[in-house]
Structure formats: structure tokens, C-alpha cells
mmCIF file of C-alpha atoms in Angstrom:
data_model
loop_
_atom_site.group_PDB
_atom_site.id
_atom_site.type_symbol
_atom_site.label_atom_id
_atom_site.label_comp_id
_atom_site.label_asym_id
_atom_site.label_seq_id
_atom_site.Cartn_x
_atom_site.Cartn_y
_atom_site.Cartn_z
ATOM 1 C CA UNK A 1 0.000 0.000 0.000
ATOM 2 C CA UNK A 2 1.187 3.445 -0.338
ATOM 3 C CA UNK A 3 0.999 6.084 2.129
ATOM 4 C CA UNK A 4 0.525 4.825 5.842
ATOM 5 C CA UNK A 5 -3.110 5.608 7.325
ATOM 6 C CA UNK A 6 -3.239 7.667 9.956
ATOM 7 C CA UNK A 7 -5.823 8.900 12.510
ATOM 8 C CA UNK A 8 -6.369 9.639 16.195
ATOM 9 C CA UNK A 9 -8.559 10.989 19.143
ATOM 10 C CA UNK A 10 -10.520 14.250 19.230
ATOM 11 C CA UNK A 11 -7.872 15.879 21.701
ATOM 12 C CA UNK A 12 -4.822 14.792 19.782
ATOM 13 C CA UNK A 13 -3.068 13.443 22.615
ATOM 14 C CA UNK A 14 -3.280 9.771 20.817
ATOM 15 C CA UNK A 15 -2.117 9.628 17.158
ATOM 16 C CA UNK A 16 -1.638 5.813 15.759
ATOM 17 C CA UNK A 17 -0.241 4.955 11.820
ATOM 18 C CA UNK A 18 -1.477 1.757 9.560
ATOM 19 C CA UNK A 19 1.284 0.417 7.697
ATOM 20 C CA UNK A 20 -0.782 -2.612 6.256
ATOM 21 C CA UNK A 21 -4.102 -3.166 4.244
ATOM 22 C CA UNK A 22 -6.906 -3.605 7.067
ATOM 23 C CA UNK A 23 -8.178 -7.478 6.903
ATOM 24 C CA UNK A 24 -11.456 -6.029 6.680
ATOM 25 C CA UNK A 25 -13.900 -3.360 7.923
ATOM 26 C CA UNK A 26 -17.224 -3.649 9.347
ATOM 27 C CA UNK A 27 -19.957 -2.320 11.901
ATOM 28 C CA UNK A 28 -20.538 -4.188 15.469
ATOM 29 C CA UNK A 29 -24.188 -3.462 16.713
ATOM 30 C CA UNK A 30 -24.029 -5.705 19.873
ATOM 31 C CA UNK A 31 -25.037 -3.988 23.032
ATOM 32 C CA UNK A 32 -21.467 -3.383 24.635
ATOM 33 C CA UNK A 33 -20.731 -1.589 21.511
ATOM 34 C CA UNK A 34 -23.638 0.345 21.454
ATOM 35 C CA UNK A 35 -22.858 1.481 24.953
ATOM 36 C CA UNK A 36 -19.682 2.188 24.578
ATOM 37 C CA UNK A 37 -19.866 4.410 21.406
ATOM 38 C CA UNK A 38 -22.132 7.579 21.106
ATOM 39 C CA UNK A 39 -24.788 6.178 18.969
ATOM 40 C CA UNK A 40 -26.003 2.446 18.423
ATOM 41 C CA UNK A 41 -22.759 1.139 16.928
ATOM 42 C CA UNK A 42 -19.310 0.851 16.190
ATOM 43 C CA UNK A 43 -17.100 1.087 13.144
ATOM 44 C CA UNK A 44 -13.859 -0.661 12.811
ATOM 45 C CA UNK A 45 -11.109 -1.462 10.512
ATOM 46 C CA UNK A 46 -9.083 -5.289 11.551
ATOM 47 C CA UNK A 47 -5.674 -4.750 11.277
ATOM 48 C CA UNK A 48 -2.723 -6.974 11.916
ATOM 49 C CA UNK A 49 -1.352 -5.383 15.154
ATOM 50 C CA UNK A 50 2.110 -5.484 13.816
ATOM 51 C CA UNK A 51 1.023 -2.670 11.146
ATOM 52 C CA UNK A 52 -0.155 -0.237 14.141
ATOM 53 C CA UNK A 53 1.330 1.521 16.148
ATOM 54 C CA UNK A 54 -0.146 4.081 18.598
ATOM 55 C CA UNK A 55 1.578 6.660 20.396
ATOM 56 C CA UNK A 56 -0.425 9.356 23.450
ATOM 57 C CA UNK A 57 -1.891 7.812 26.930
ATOM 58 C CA UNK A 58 -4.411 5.178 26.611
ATOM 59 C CA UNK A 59 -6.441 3.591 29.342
ATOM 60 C CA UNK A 60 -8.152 -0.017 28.458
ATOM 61 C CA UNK A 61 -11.108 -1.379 29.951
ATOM 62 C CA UNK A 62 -11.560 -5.513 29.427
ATOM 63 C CA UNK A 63 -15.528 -7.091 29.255
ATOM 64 C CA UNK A 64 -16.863 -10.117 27.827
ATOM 65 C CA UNK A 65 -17.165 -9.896 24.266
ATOM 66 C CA UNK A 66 -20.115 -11.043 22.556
ATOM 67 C CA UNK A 67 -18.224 -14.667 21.945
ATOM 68 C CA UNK A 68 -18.003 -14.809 25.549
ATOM 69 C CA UNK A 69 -14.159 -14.278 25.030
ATOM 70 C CA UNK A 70 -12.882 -11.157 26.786
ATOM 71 C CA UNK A 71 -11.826 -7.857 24.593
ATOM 72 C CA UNK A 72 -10.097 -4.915 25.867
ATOM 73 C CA UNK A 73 -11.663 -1.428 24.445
ATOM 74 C CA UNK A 74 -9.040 1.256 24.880
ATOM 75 C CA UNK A 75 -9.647 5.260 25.034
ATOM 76 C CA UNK A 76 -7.993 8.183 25.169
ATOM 77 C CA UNK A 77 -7.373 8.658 28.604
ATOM 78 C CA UNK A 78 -7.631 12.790 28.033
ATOM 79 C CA UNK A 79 -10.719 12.976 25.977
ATOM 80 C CA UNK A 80 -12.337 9.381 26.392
ATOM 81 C CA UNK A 81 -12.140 8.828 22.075
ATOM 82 C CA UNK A 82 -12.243 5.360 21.284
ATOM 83 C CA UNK A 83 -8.910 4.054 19.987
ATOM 84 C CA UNK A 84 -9.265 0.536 18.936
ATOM 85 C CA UNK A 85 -9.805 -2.936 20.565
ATOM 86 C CA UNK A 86 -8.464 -6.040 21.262
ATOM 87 C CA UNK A 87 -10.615 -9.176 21.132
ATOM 88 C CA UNK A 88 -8.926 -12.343 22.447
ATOM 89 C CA UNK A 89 -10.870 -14.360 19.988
ATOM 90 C CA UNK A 90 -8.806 -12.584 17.544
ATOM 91 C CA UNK A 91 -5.197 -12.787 18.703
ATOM 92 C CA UNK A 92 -2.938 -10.476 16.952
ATOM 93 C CA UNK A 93 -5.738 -8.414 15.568
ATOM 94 C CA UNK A 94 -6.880 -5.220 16.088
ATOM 95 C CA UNK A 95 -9.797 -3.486 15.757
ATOM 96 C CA UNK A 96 -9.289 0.641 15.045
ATOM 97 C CA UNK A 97 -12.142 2.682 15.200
ATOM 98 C CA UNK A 98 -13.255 4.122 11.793
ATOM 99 C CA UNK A 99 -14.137 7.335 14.087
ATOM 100 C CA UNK A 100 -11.015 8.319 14.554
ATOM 101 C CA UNK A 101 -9.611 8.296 10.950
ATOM 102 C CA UNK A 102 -8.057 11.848 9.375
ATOM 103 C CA UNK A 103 -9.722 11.066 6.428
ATOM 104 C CA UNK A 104 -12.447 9.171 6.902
ATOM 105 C CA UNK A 105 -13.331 8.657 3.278
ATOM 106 C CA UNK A 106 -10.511 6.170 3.189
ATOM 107 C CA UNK A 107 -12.577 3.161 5.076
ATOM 108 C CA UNK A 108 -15.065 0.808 3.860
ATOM 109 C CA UNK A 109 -17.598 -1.256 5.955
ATOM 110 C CA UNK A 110 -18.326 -4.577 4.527
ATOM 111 C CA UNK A 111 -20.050 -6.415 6.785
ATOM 112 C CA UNK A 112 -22.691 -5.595 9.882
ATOM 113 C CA UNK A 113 -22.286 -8.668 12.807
ATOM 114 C CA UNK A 114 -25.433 -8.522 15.651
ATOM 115 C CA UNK A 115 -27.249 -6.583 13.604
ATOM 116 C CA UNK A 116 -30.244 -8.547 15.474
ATOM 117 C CA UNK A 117 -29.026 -5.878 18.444
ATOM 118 C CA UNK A 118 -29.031 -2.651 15.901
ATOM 119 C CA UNK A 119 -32.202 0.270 17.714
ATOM 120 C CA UNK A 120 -34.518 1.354 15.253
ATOM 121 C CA UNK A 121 -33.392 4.787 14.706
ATOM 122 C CA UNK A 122 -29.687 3.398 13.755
ATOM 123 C CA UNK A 123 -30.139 0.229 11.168
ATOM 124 C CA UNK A 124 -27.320 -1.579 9.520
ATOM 125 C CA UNK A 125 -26.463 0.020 6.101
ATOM 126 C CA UNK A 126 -28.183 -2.235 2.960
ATOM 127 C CA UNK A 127 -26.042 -3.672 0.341
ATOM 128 C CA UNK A 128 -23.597 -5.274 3.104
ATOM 129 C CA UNK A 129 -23.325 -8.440 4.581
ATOM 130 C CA UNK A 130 -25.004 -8.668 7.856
ATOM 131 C CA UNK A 131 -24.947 -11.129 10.734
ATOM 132 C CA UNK A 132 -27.634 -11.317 13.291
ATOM 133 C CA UNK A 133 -24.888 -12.017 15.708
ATOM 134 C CA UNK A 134 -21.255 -13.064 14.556
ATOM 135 C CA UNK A 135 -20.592 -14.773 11.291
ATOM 136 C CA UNK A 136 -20.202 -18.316 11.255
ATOM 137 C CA UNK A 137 -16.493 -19.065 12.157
ATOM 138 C CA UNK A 138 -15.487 -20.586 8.379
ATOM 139 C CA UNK A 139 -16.891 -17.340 6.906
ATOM 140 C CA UNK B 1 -64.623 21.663 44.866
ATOM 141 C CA UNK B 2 -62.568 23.488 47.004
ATOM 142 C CA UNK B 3 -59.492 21.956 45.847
ATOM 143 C CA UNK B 4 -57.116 24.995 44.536
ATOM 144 C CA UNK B 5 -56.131 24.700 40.496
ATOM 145 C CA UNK B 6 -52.453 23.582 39.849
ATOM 146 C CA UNK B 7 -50.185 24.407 36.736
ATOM 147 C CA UNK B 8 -49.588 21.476 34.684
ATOM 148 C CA UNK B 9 -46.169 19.835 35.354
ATOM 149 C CA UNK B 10 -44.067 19.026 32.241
ATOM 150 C CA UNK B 11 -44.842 15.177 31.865
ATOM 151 C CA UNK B 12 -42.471 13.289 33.652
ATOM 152 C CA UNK B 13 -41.042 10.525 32.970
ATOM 153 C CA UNK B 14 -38.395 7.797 34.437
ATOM 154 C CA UNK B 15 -35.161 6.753 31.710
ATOM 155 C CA UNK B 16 -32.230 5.167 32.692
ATOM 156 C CA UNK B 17 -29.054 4.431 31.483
ATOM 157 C CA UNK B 18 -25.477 4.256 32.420
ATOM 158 C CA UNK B 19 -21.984 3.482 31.134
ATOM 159 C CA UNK B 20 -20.573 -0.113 29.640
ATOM 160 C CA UNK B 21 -18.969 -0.827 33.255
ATOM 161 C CA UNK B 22 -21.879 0.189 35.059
ATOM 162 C CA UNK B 23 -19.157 3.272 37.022
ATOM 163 C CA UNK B 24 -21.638 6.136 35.869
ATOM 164 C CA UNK B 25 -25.765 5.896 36.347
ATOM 165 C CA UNK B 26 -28.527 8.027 35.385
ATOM 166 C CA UNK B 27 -32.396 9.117 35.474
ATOM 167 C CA UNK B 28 -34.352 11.249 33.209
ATOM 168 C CA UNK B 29 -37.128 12.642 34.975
ATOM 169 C CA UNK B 30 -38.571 14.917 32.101
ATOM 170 C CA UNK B 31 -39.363 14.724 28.177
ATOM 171 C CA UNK B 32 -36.302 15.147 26.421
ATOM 172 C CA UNK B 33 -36.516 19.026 25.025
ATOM 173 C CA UNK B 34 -35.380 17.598 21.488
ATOM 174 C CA UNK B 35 -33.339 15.197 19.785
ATOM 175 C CA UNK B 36 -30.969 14.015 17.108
ATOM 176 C CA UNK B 37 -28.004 12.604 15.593
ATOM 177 C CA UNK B 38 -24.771 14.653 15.047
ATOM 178 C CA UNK B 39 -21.919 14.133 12.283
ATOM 179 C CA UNK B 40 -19.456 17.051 13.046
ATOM 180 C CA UNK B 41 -16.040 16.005 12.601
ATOM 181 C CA UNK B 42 -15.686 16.350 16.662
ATOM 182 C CA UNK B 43 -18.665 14.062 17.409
ATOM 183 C CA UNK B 44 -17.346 11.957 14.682
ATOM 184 C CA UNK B 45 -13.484 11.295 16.452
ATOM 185 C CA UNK B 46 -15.825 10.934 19.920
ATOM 186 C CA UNK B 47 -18.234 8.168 18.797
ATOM 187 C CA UNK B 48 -16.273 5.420 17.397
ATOM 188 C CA UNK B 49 -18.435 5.790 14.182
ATOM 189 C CA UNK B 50 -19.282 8.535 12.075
ATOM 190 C CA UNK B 51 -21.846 10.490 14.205
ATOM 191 C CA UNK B 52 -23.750 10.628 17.877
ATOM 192 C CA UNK B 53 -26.934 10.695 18.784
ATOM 193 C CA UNK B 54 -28.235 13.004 21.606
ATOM 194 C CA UNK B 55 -31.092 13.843 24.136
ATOM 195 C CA UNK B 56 -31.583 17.288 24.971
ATOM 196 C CA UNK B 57 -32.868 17.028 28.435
ATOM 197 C CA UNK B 58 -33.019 20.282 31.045
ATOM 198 C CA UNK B 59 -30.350 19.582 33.631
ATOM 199 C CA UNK B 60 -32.870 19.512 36.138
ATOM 200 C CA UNK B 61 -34.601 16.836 34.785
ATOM 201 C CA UNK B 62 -31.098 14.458 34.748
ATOM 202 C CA UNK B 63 -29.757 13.123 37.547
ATOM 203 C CA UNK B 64 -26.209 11.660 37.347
ATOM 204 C CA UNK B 65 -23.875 9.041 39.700
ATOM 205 C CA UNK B 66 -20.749 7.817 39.839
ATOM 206 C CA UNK B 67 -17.167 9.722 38.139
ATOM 207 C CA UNK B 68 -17.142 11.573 34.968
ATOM 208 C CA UNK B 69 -14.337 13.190 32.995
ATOM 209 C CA UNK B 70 -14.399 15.867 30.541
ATOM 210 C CA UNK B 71 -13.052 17.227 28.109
ATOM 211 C CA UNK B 72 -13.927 20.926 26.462
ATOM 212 C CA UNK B 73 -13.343 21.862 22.892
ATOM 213 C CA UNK B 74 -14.791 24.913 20.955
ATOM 214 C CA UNK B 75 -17.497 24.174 17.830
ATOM 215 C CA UNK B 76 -17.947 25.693 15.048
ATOM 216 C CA UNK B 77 -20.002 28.393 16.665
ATOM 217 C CA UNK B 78 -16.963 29.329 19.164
ATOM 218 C CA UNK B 79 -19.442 27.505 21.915
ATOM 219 C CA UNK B 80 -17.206 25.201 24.272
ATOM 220 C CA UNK B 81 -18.403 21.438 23.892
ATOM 221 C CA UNK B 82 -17.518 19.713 27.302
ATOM 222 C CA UNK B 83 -18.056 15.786 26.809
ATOM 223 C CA UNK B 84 -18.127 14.093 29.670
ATOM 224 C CA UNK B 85 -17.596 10.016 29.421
ATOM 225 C CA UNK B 86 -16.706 7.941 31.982
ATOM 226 C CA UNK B 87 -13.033 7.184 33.144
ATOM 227 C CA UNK B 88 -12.967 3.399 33.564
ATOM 228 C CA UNK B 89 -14.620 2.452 30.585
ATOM 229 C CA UNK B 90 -14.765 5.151 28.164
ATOM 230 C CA UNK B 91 -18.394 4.998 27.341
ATOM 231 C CA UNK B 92 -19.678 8.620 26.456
ATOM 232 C CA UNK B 93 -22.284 9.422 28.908
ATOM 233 C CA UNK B 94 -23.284 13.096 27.962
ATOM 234 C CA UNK B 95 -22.144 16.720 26.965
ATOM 235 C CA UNK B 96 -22.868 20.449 27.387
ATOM 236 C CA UNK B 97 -22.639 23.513 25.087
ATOM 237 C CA UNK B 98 -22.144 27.000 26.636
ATOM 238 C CA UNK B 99 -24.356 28.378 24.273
ATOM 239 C CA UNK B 100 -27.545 26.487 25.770
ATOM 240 C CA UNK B 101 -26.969 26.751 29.146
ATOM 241 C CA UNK B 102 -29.417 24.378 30.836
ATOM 242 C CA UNK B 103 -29.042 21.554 28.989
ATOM 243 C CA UNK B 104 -27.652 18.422 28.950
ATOM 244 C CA UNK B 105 -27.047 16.182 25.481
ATOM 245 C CA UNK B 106 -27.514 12.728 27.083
ATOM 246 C CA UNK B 107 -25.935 9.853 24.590
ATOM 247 C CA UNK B 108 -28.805 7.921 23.211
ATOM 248 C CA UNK B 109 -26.129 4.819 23.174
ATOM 249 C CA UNK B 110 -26.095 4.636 27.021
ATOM 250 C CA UNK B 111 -29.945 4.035 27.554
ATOM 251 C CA UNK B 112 -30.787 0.845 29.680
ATOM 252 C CA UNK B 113 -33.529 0.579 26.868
ATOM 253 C CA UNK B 114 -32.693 2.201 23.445
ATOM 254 C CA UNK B 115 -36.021 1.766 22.139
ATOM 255 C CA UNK B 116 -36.780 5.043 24.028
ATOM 256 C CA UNK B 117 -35.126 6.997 21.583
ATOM 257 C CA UNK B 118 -36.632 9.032 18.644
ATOM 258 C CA UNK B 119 -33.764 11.256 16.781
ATOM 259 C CA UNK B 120 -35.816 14.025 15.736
ATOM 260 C CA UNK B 121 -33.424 15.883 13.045
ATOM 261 C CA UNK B 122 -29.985 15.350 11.966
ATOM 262 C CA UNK B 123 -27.026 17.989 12.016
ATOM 263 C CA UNK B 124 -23.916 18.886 10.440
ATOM 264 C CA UNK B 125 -25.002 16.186 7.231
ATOM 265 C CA UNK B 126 -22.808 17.556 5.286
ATOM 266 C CA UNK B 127 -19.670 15.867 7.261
ATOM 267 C CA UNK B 128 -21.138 12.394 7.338
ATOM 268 C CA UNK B 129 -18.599 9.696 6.030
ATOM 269 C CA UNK B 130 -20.434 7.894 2.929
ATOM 270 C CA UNK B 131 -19.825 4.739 5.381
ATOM 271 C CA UNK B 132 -22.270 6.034 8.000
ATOM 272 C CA UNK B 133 -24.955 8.291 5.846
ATOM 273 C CA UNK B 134 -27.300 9.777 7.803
ATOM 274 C CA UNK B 135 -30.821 8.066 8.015
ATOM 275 C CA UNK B 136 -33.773 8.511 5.648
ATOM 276 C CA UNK B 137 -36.703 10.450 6.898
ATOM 277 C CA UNK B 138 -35.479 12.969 9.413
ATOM 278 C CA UNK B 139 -35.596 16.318 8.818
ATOM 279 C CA UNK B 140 -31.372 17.134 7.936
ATOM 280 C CA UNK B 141 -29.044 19.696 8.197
ATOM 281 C CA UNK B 142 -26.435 20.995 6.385
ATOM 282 C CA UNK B 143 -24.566 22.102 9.148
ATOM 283 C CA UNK B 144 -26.645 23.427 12.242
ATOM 284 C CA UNK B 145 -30.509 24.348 11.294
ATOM 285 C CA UNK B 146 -31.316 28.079 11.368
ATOM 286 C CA UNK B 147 -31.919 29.771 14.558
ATOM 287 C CA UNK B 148 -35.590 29.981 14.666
ATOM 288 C CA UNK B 149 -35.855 25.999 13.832
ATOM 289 C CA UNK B 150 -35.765 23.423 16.686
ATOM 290 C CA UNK B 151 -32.355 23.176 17.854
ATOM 291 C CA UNK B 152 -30.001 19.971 17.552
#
């Protein structure tokens, strides 16, 4: 890829770079993420956590995940932006918040998962694939 | 009848919610003033998507628990926006804007029950991400709406 993608929180105190394509992108409508964005869901980009690095003070917070497995959701510690997480279902993934993108034009959501969970006034986008809870594990 | 006439009370009503770690806790006691979703670029880098969604509720119709932080930024208008989430988890819980003093923009996301919610407009359209386009229906806004419209 060419230039690195970069992106951080809304105080600036947390800047991160991508150095590798994200896996893929997609939009998590399960309840944790609902409650811990600012509107019914999340947006995230999986990247190989060897192609991002993050730099700024970052406090993590660790629930069950909607597997049951735990994931860590870390914030800036200043301003309370979500950063990224880190599901242990998905070891040596992470999961960067589209949110916090420079330019946010450059991501692409291709999938919804528990979009059985999505409120009314904030549906999964049409025209992508969507899971009423995660995808099956060989998709 | 010799019973003497009251004024009609704003309907009350009773809507919880609270943070992902269950740190911060609230009640809404009164109808929320008005409502909608938000996609300026600094609700945008707060939401972990590409907009919020608010509850404009008169502070003394919200009553709050446990620790918040905040942090204040100026808008557009040169108002301060101070968004206060909570420190443990992160979860947004609500914000203020010094140019409407006596109120506070509850996150929809942190209701116990999210079916509560009704956005009523949507704001600052013209910064939403083509990934998160802003929903069909509502009235919508360029940036903010004019001054003599319902504010968002």
C-alpha cells in the first residue's frame, strides 16, 4: 500500500499509523458496543497489530465480548475517544475505530455482525453483509 | 370543589441508562426538550463511528452518579463542547454547550432501553462519512438548522 493511514482521538493526545491493508472493515451493533460508542454502533477497521502503532496515553477497559471471550476497548485517557480494541478471539488483531480516521473517506464497511441488536433509529447500512450475531467461524 | 387549580407539570417521565462498566448511572425525569443525531467532525473522532446521537434534556430533569471526565473543545459556533464520558470504561455518557446553558445532550447509546429513543433531526449532514450516511426520513441539516428551527 502506499501512504501509511493515519488517525487519532478528538484531543490529539493519541495519534496511531497503519502500515498494512486492514483485513477487513465492518460495523458491530451488539449492546457493549452500542454502549460504549455515542450512537447504536461501532465502526472498525481489523488490522494486523504489527502494522499499528499508537503513540499518546491510553487507558483499556476488558468485558466479555459477545463470543463470551474477553476484549479490551481502549480510550484516550484525556478525551475518552475510542482508539481501537483487542478481542482475544482474535489474537494479533486489532480493531481501530473508523471514528477516529483523518480522512475518513478512506474506510469501507463490509459487513454488519449482531445486527439482530441494531435500535430502530440506527439500522445496519443495505447492500452489506449482515450477521444477526457473529458470522459463522469458516466465513 | 374546594381543591385549589395547579399548573400542569411538564410530563415526567423515568429513563435510565449508564456506562458499559456500570461506574456512571442516570435518570431522566422529564421529556427530552429535542433530539438528534450529530456528524461534526468532533462528534465523529468521539463516537467510534461517524456520528452521535443526543437527548436534549433540562439539567434539572437528569440526575447523574458515579465519576465523569471531561473534556472541552470549541465548535464551530466558538461555543465550548464539554463531553463528559466515563473514566474506567470510556463509554460517552453526555455533553454540554455553553451556548444552551441548561441543557444536557444525554448519549442515546447509554440508555438501559434504546427503544426510548426518537432522533428528531440530523445535524452537520454535510460531514457524514459515505460509510455512515445519515438516516432517511429525518428532517437534515447541512450544518446546524437556522436559529428559529428546533435546535439539535
Amino acid at each position: 500500500m502506499s501512504d501509511p493511514v493515519v488517525g487519532g482521538c478528538l484531543c490529539g493526545a493519541v495519534r496511531y499509523q497503519i502500515t498494512v491493508e486492514p483485513m477487513f472493515g465492518g460495523k458491530c451493533y451488539c449492546n457493549d458496543c452500542r454502549k460504549a460508542s455515542s450512537t447504536g454502533h461501532v465502526a472498525v477497521m481489523a488490522v494486523p497489530e504489527d502494522g499499528f502503532s499508537v503513540s499518546g496515553a491510553l487507558t483499556g477497559y476488558e468485558s466479555a465480548g459477545g463470543s463470551g471471550q474477553p476484549i479490551t476497548r481502549h480510550f484516550c485517557t484525556t478525551c475518552g475517544s475510542p482508539i481501537y480494541s483487542a478481542p482475544t478471539a482474535m489474537p494479533g488483531v486489532v480493531m481501530v475505530r473508523a471514528s477516529t480516521l483523518d480522512k475518513p473517506e478512506g474506510f469501507a464497511s463490509q459487513m454488519s455482525v449482531f445486527a439482530a441488536s441494531a435500535p430502530s433509529w440506527d439500522r445496519p447500512p443495505e447492500g452489506t453483509v449482515m450477521f444477526d450475531t457473529m458470522p459463522p467461524a469458516d466465513s | 370543589m374546594s381543591r385549589s387549580t395547579r399548573e400542569i407539570a411538564p410530563m415526567s417521565v423515568s429513563i435510565t441508562g449508564g456506562c458499559l462498566c456500570g461506574a456512571v448511572r442516570y435518570e431522566v425525569t422529564v421529556e427530552s426538550a429535542f433530539t438528534g443525531n450529530c456528524y461534526c467532525t468532533d462528534c465523529r473522532r468521539a463516537s467510534g463511528t461517524g456520528h452521535c446521537s443526543h437527548m436534549g434534556v433540562p439539567a434539572d430533569g437528569y440526575a447523574v452518579t458515579g465519576t465523569l471526565k471531561s473534556f472541552d473543545k470549541p465548535a464551530d459556533s466558538g461555543n465550548v463542547v464539554s463531553r463528559s464520558f466515563c473514566p474506567t470504561c470510556g463509554s460517552a455518557v453526555h455533553s454540554t454547550n455553553s451556548g444552551m446553558p441548561g441543557m444536557i445532550f444525554v448519549r442515546a447509546s447509554s440508555l438501559d432501553d434504546p427503544s426510548t429513543f426518537k432522533p428528531a433531526m440530523t445535524v452537520y449532514a454535510s460531514r457524514a462519512p459515505d460509510w455512515d450516511a445519515p438516516p432517511a426520513g429525518l428532517p437534515t441539516f447541512d450544518e446546524m438548522p437556522p436559529a428559529d428551527a428546533q435546535p439539535g
